[in-house]
PDB file of C-alpha atoms in Angstrom:
ATOM      1  CA  UNK B   2       0.000   0.000   0.000  1.00  0.00           C
ATOM      2  CA  UNK B   3       1.519   3.289  -1.015  1.00  0.00           C
ATOM      3  CA  UNK B   4       1.165   6.363   1.084  1.00  0.00           C
ATOM      4  CA  UNK B   5      -0.068   9.580  -0.416  1.00  0.00           C
ATOM      5  CA  UNK B   6       2.618  12.248  -0.496  1.00  0.00           C
ATOM      6  CA  UNK B   7       2.404  14.597   2.435  1.00  0.00           C
ATOM      7  CA  UNK B   8       1.583  18.191   1.721  1.00  0.00           C
ATOM      8  CA  UNK B   9       4.307  20.542   2.829  1.00  0.00           C
ATOM      9  CA  UNK B  10       3.402  22.619   5.827  1.00  0.00           C
ATOM     10  CA  UNK B  11       2.871  26.227   4.934  1.00  0.00           C
ATOM     11  CA  UNK B  12       5.743  28.430   5.943  1.00  0.00           C
ATOM     12  CA  UNK B  13       4.902  30.743   8.815  1.00  0.00           C
ATOM     13  CA  UNK B  14       4.144  34.288   7.723  1.00  0.00           C
ATOM     14  CA  UNK B  15       7.178  36.541   7.772  1.00  0.00           C
ATOM     15  CA  UNK B  16       7.511  38.634  10.908  1.00  0.00           C
ATOM     16  CA  UNK B  17       7.411  42.362  10.397  1.00  0.00           C
ATOM     17  CA  UNK B  18      10.642  44.066  11.303  1.00  0.00           C
ATOM     18  CA  UNK B  19       9.688  46.367  14.244  1.00  0.00           C
ATOM     19  CA  UNK B  20      12.238  48.943  13.064  1.00  0.00           C
ATOM     20  CA  UNK B  21      10.613  49.111   9.626  1.00  0.00           C
ATOM     21  CA  UNK B  22       7.099  49.376  11.050  1.00  0.00           C
ATOM     22  CA  UNK B  23       8.180  52.105  13.457  1.00  0.00           C
ATOM     23  CA  UNK B  24      10.069  53.975  10.725  1.00  0.00           C
ATOM     24  CA  UNK B  25       7.073  53.867   8.363  1.00  0.00           C
ATOM     25  CA  UNK B  26       4.730  55.078  11.093  1.00  0.00           C
ATOM     26  CA  UNK B  27       7.017  57.892  12.257  1.00  0.00           C
ATOM     27  CA  UNK B  28       7.534  59.076   8.683  1.00  0.00           C
ATOM     28  CA  UNK B  29       3.765  59.528   8.286  1.00  0.00           C
ATOM     29  CA  UNK B  30       3.584  61.983  11.176  1.00  0.00           C
ATOM     30  CA  UNK B  31       3.548  65.694  10.295  1.00  0.00           C
ATOM     31  CA  UNK B  32       5.611  66.644  13.360  1.00  0.00           C
ATOM     32  CA  UNK B  33       9.295  66.347  14.204  1.00  0.00           C
ATOM     33  CA  UNK B  34       9.606  63.068  16.123  1.00  0.00           C
ATOM     34  CA  UNK B  35      12.586  61.339  17.704  1.00  0.00           C
ATOM     35  CA  UNK B  36      12.819  57.945  19.352  1.00  0.00           C
ATOM     36  CA  UNK B  37      15.495  58.040  22.043  1.00  0.00           C
ATOM     37  CA  UNK B  38      17.069  55.759  24.590  1.00  0.00           C
ATOM     38  CA  UNK B  39      16.444  56.405  28.287  1.00  0.00           C
ATOM     39  CA  UNK B  40      19.773  58.217  28.245  1.00  0.00           C
ATOM     40  CA  UNK B  41      18.440  60.622  25.601  1.00  0.00           C
ATOM     41  CA  UNK B  42      20.467  59.291  22.655  1.00  0.00           C
ATOM     42  CA  UNK B  43      18.640  59.492  19.338  1.00  0.00           C
ATOM     43  CA  UNK B  44      17.823  56.076  17.864  1.00  0.00           C
ATOM     44  CA  UNK B  45      15.382  57.158  15.143  1.00  0.00           C
ATOM     45  CA  UNK B  46      14.412  60.470  13.587  1.00  0.00           C
ATOM     46  CA  UNK B  47      11.416  60.725  11.309  1.00  0.00           C
ATOM     47  CA  UNK B  48      11.548  62.190   7.815  1.00  0.00           C
ATOM     48  CA  UNK B  49      10.154  65.539   9.023  1.00  0.00           C
ATOM     49  CA  UNK B  50      12.953  65.860  11.627  1.00  0.00           C
ATOM     50  CA  UNK B  51      15.606  65.159   9.008  1.00  0.00           C
ATOM     51  CA  UNK B  52      14.109  67.722   6.631  1.00  0.00           C
ATOM     52  CA  UNK B  53      13.594  70.463   9.217  1.00  0.00           C
ATOM     53  CA  UNK B  54      17.053  70.055  10.751  1.00  0.00           C
ATOM     54  CA  UNK B  55      18.687  69.511   7.352  1.00  0.00           C
ATOM     55  CA  UNK B  56      20.639  66.561   8.736  1.00  0.00           C
ATOM     56  CA  UNK B  57      21.010  62.928   7.762  1.00  0.00           C
ATOM     57  CA  UNK B  58      19.959  60.096   9.978  1.00  0.00           C
ATOM     58  CA  UNK B  59      23.618  59.055  10.225  1.00  0.00           C
ATOM     59  CA  UNK B  60      24.404  62.486  11.700  1.00  0.00           C
ATOM     60  CA  UNK B  61      21.650  62.211  14.306  1.00  0.00           C
ATOM     61  CA  UNK B  62      21.688  58.577  15.474  1.00  0.00           C
ATOM     62  CA  UNK B  63      23.676  58.312  18.688  1.00  0.00           C
ATOM     63  CA  UNK B  64      23.589  62.078  19.278  1.00  0.00           C
ATOM     64  CA  UNK B  65      22.194  63.242  22.616  1.00  0.00           C
ATOM     65  CA  UNK B  66      18.867  64.905  21.835  1.00  0.00           C
ATOM     66  CA  UNK B  67      19.735  67.753  24.199  1.00  0.00           C
ATOM     67  CA  UNK B  68      22.806  68.585  22.091  1.00  0.00           C
ATOM     68  CA  UNK B  69      20.455  69.807  19.358  1.00  0.00           C
ATOM     69  CA  UNK B  70      19.190  72.644  21.570  1.00  0.00           C
ATOM     70  CA  UNK B  71      20.851  76.058  21.570  1.00  0.00           C
ATOM     71  CA  UNK B  72      21.986  77.737  24.781  1.00  0.00           C
ATOM     72  CA  UNK B  73      20.423  76.388  27.956  1.00  0.00           C
ATOM     73  CA  UNK B  74      17.635  74.710  25.986  1.00  0.00           C
ATOM     74  CA  UNK B  75      19.433  71.389  26.364  1.00  0.00           C
ATOM     75  CA  UNK B  76      19.316  71.675  30.157  1.00  0.00           C
ATOM     76  CA  UNK B  77      15.600  72.489  30.114  1.00  0.00           C
ATOM     77  CA  UNK B  78      14.953  69.584  27.748  1.00  0.00           C
ATOM     78  CA  UNK B  79      16.999  67.252  29.964  1.00  0.00           C
ATOM     79  CA  UNK B  80      14.801  68.207  32.929  1.00  0.00           C
ATOM     80  CA  UNK B  81      11.660  67.678  30.855  1.00  0.00           C
ATOM     81  CA  UNK B  82      12.821  64.238  29.698  1.00  0.00           C
ATOM     82  CA  UNK B  83      13.618  63.229  33.279  1.00  0.00           C
ATOM     83  CA  UNK B  84      10.118  64.355  34.240  1.00  0.00           C
ATOM     84  CA  UNK B  85       8.606  62.330  31.386  1.00  0.00           C
ATOM     85  CA  UNK B  86      10.264  59.181  32.689  1.00  0.00           C
ATOM     86  CA  UNK B  87       8.815  59.867  36.142  1.00  0.00           C
ATOM     87  CA  UNK B  88       5.389  60.979  34.837  1.00  0.00           C
ATOM     88  CA  UNK B  89       4.574  59.841  31.269  1.00  0.00           C
ATOM     89  CA  UNK B  90       1.654  62.292  31.005  1.00  0.00           C
ATOM     90  CA  UNK B  91       4.222  64.981  30.050  1.00  0.00           C
ATOM     91  CA  UNK B  92       4.648  64.052  26.427  1.00  0.00           C
ATOM     92  CA  UNK B  93       4.544  67.322  24.492  1.00  0.00           C
ATOM     93  CA  UNK B  94       6.987  70.198  24.559  1.00  0.00           C
ATOM     94  CA  UNK B  95       8.023  72.967  22.205  1.00  0.00           C
ATOM     95  CA  UNK B  96      11.633  74.040  21.998  1.00  0.00           C
ATOM     96  CA  UNK B  97      14.285  75.054  19.488  1.00  0.00           C
ATOM     97  CA  UNK B  98      16.758  72.727  17.799  1.00  0.00           C
ATOM     98  CA  UNK B  99      19.771  73.697  15.748  1.00  0.00           C
ATOM     99  CA  UNK B 100      19.763  72.899  12.043  1.00  0.00           C
ATOM    100  CA  UNK B 101      22.945  71.608  10.426  1.00  0.00           C
ATOM    101  CA  UNK B 102      23.947  75.175   9.584  1.00  0.00           C
ATOM    102  CA  UNK B 103      23.382  76.349  13.194  1.00  0.00           C
ATOM    103  CA  UNK B 104      20.058  78.066  12.497  1.00  0.00           C
ATOM    104  CA  UNK B 105      17.640  77.722  15.455  1.00  0.00           C
ATOM    105  CA  UNK B 106      14.438  75.951  14.381  1.00  0.00           C
ATOM    106  CA  UNK B 107      11.205  76.047  16.429  1.00  0.00           C
ATOM    107  CA  UNK B 108       9.901  72.532  17.037  1.00  0.00           C
TER     108      UNK B 108
END
């Protein structure tokens, strides 16, 4: 008695790369958005951030977010970020960042 050939099991669906999904989502947003480590180092910058700051992602990744602020703006932003970690309800803030040419940009 011959056995019928077994059907191959379907391959599991490919897993979405979280980085790609996050990148695509962030690039859809109309605002300047950064994803940072708890230490404030930039991991991702959306397309709007790159355009407004006239910088490449390679220039920004690994840079402390506070280093983009002119004057004492970095210190104020550092305090705000520390507060956000303690109380996540503080999620929006306007400040100035420096473009690649040193021009202050309102964000």
